[in-house]
PDB file of N, CA and C in Angstrom:
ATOM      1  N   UNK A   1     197.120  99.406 168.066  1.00  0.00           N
ATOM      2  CA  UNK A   1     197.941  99.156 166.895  1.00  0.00           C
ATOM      3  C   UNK A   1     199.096  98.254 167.303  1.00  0.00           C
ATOM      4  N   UNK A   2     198.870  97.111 166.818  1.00  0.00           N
ATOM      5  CA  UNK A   2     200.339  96.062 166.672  1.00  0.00           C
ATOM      6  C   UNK A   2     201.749  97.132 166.165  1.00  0.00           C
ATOM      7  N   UNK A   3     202.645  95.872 166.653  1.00  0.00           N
ATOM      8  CA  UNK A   3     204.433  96.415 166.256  1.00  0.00           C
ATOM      9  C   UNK A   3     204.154  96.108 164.661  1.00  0.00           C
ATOM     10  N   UNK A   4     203.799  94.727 164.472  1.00  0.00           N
ATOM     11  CA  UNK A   4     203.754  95.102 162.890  1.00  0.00           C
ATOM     12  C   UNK A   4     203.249  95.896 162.028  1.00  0.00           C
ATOM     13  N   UNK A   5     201.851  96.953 162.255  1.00  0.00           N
ATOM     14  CA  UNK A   5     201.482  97.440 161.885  1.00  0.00           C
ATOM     15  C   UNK A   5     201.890  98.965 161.842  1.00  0.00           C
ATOM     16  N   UNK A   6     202.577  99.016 163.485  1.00  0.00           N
ATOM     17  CA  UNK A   6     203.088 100.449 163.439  1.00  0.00           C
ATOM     18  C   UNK A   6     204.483 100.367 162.427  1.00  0.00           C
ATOM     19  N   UNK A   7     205.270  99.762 162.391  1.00  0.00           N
ATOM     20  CA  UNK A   7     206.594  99.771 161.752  1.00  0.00           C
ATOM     21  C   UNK A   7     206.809  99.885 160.513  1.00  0.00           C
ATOM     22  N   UNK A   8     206.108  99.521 159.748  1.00  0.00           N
ATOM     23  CA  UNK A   8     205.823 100.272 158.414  1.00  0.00           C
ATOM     24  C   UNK A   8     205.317 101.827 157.963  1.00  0.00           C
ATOM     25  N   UNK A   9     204.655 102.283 158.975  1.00  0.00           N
ATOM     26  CA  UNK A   9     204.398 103.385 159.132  1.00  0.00           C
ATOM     27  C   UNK A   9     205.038 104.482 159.751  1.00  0.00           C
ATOM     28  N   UNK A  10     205.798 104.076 161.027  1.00  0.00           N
ATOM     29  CA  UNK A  10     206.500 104.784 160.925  1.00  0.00           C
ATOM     30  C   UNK A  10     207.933 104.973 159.958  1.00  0.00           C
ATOM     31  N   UNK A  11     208.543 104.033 158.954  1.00  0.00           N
ATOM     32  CA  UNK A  11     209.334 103.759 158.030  1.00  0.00           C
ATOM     33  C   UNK A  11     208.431 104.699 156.901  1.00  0.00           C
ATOM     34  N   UNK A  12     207.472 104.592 156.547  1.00  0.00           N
ATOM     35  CA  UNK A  12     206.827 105.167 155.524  1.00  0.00           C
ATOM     36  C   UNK A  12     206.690 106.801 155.910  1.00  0.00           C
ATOM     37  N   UNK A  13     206.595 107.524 157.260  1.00  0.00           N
ATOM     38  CA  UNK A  13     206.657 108.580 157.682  1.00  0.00           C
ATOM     39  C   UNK A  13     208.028 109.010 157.441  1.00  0.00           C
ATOM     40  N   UNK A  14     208.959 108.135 157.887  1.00  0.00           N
ATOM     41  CA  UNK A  14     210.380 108.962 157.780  1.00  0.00           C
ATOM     42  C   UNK A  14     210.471 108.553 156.589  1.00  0.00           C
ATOM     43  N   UNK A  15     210.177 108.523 155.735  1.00  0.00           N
ATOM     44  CA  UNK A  15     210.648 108.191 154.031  1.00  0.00           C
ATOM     45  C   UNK A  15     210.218 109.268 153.493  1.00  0.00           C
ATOM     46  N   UNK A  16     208.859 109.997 153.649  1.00  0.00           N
ATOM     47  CA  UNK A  16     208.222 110.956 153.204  1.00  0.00           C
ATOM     48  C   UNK A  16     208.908 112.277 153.725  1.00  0.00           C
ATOM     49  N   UNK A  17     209.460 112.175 155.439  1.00  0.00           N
ATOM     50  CA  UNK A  17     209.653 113.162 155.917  1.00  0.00           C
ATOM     51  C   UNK A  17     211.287 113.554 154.977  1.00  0.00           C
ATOM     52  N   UNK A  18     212.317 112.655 154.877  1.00  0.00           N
ATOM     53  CA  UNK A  18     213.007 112.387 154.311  1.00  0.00           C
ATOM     54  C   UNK A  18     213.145 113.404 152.618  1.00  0.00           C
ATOM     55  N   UNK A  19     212.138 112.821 152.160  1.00  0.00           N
ATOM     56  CA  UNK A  19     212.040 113.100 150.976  1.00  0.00           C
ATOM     57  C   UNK A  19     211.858 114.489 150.523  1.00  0.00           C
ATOM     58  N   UNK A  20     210.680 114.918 151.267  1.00  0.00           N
ATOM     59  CA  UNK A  20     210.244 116.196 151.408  1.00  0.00           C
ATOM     60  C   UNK A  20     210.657 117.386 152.278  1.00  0.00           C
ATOM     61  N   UNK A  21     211.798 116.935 153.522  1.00  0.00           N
ATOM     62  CA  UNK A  21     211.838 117.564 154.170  1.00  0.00           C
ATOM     63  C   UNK A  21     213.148 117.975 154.710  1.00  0.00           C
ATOM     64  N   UNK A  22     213.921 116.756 154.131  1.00  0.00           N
ATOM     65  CA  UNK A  22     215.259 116.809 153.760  1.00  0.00           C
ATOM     66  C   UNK A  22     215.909 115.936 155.664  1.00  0.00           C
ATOM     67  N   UNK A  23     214.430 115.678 156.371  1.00  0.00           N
ATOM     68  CA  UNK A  23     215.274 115.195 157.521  1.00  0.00           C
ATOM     69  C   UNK A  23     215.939 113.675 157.554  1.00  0.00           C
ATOM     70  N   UNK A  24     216.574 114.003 158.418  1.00  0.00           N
ATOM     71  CA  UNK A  24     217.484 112.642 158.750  1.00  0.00           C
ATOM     72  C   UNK A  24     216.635 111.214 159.892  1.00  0.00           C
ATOM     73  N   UNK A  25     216.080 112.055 160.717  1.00  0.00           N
ATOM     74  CA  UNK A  25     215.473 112.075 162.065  1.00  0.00           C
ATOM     75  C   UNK A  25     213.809 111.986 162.206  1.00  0.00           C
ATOM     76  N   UNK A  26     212.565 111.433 162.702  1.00  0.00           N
ATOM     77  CA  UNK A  26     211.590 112.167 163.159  1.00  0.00           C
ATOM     78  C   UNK A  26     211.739 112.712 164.768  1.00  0.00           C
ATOM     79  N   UNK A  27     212.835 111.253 165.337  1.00  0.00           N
ATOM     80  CA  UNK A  27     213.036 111.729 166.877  1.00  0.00           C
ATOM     81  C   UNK A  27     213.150 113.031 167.547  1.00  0.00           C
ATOM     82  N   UNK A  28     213.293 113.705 168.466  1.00  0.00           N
ATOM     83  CA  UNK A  28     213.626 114.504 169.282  1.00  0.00           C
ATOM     84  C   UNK A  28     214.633 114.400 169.121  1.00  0.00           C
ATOM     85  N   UNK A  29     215.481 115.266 169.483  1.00  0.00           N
ATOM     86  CA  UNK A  29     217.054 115.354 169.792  1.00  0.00           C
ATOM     87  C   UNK A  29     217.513 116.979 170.697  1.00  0.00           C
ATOM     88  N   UNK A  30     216.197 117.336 171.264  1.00  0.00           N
ATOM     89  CA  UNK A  30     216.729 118.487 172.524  1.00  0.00           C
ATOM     90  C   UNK A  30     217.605 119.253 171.845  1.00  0.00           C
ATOM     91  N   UNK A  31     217.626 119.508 170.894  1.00  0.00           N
ATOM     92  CA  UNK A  31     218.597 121.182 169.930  1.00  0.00           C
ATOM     93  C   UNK A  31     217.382 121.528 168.959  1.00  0.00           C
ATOM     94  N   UNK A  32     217.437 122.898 169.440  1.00  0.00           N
ATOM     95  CA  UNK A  32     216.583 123.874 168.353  1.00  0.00           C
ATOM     96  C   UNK A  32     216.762 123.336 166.976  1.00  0.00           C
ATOM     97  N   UNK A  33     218.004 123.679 166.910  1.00  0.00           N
ATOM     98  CA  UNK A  33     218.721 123.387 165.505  1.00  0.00           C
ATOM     99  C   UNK A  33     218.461 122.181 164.842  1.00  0.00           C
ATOM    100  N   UNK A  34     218.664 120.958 165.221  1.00  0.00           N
ATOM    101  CA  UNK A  34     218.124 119.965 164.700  1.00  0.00           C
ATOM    102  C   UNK A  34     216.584 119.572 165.103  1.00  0.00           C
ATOM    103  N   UNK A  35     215.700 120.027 165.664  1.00  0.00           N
ATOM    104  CA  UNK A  35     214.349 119.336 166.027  1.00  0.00           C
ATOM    105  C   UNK A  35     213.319 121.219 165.469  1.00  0.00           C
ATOM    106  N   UNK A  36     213.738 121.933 164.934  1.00  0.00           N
ATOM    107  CA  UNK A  36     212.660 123.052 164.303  1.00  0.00           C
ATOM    108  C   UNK A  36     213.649 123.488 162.935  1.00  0.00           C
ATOM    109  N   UNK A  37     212.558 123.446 161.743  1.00  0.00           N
ATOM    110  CA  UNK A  37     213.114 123.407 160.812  1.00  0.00           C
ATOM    111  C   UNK A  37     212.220 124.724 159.997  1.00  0.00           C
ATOM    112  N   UNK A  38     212.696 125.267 158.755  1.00  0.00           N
ATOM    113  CA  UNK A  38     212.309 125.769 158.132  1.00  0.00           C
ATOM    114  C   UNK A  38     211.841 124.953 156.880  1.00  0.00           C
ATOM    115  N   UNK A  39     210.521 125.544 156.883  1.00  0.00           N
ATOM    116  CA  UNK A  39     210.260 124.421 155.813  1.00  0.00           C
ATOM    117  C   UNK A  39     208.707 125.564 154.923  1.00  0.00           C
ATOM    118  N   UNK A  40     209.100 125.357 153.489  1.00  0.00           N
ATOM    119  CA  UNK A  40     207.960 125.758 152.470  1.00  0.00           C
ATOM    120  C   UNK A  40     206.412 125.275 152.395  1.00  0.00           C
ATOM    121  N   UNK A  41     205.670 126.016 152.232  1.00  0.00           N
ATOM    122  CA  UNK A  41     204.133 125.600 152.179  1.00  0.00           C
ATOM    123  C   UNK A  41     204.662 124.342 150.821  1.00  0.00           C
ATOM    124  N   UNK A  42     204.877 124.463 149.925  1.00  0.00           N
ATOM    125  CA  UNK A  42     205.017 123.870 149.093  1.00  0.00           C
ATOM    126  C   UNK A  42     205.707 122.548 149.339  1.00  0.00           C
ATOM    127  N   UNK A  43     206.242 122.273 149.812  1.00  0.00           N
ATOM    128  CA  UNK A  43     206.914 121.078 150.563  1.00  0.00           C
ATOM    129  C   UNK A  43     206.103 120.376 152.024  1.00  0.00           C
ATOM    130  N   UNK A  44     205.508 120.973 152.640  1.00  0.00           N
ATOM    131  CA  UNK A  44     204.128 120.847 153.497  1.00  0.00           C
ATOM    132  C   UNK A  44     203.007 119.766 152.523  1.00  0.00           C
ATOM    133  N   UNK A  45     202.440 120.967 151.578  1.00  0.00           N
ATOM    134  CA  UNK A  45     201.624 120.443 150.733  1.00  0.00           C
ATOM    135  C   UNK A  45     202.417 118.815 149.851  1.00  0.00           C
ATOM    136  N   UNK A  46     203.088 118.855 149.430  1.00  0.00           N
ATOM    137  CA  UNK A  46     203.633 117.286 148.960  1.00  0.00           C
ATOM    138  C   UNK A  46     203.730 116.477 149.871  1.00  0.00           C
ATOM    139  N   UNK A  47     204.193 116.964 151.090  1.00  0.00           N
ATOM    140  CA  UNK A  47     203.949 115.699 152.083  1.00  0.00           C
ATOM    141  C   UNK A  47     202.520 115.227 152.631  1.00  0.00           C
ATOM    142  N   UNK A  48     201.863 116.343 152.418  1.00  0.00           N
ATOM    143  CA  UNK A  48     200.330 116.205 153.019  1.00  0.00           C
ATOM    144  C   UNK A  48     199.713 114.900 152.090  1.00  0.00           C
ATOM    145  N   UNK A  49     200.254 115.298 150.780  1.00  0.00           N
ATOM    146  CA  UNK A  49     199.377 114.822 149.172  1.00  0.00           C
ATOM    147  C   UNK A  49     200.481 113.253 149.300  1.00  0.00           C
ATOM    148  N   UNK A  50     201.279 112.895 149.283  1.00  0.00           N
ATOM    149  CA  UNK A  50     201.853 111.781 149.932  1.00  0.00           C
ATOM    150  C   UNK A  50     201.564 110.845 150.733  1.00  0.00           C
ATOM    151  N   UNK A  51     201.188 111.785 152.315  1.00  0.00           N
ATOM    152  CA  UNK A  51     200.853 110.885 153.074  1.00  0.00           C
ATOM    153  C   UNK A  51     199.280 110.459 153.006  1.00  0.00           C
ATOM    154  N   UNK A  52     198.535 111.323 152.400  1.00  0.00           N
ATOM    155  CA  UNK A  52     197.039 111.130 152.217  1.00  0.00           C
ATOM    156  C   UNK A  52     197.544 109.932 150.719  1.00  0.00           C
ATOM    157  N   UNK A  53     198.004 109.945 149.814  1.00  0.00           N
ATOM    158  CA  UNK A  53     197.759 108.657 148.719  1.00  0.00           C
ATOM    159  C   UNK A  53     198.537 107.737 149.358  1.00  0.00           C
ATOM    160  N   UNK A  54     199.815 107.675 150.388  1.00  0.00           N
ATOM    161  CA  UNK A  54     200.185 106.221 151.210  1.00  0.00           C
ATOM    162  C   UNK A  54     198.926 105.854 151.828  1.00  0.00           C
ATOM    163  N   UNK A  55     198.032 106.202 152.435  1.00  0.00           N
ATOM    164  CA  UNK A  55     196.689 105.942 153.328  1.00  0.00           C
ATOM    165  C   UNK A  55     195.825 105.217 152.352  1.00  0.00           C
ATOM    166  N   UNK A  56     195.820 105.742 151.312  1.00  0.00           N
ATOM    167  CA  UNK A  56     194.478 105.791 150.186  1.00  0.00           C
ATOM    168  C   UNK A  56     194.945 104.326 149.871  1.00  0.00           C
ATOM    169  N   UNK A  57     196.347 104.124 149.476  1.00  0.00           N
ATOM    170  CA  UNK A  57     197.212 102.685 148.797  1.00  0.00           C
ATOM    171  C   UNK A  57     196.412 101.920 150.012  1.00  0.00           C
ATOM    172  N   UNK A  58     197.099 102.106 151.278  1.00  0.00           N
ATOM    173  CA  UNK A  58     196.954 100.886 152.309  1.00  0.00           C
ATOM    174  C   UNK A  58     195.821 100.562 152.603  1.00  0.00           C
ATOM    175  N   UNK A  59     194.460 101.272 152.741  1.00  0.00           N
ATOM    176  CA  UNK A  59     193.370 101.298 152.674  1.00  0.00           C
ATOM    177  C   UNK A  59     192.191  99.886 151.984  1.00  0.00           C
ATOM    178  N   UNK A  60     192.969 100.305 150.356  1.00  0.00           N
ATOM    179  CA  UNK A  60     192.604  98.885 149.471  1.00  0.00           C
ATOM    180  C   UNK A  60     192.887  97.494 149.297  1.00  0.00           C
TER     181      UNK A  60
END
C-alpha cells in the first residue's frame, strides 16, 4: 500500500473513530486512561456499519 493510498484511510479511520468513539487519538500514548476505553456494543456496531459502507463507497 502506497502513502497515498494509506492516508486517506487512515484520516477516514480517525474520523469514524472520532465520531463514534468520541477519540481524539488512534495512536498509543502508554496510559491506561487514554489508550482503553469504554465503549457500547451500539457504538461498536455504527462504526463497524461505517467502516464496511466507507469500503463499499471506495470499492466503486
Amino acid at each position: 500500500m502506497t502513502t497515498k493510498t494509506k492516508a486517506p484511510s487512515e484520516a477516514l479511520l480517525l474520523e469514524i473513530a472520532a465520531k463514534h468513539f468520541h477519540l481524539e487519538t488512534l495512536e498509543t500514548r502508554n496510559s491506561d486512561s487514554l489508550d482503553f476505553h469504554d465503549v457500547s456494543v451500539w457504538s461498536i456496531r455504527a462504526a463497524l456499519e461505517a467502516t464496511f459502507a466507507a469500503g463499499q463507497a471506495a470499492a466503486r
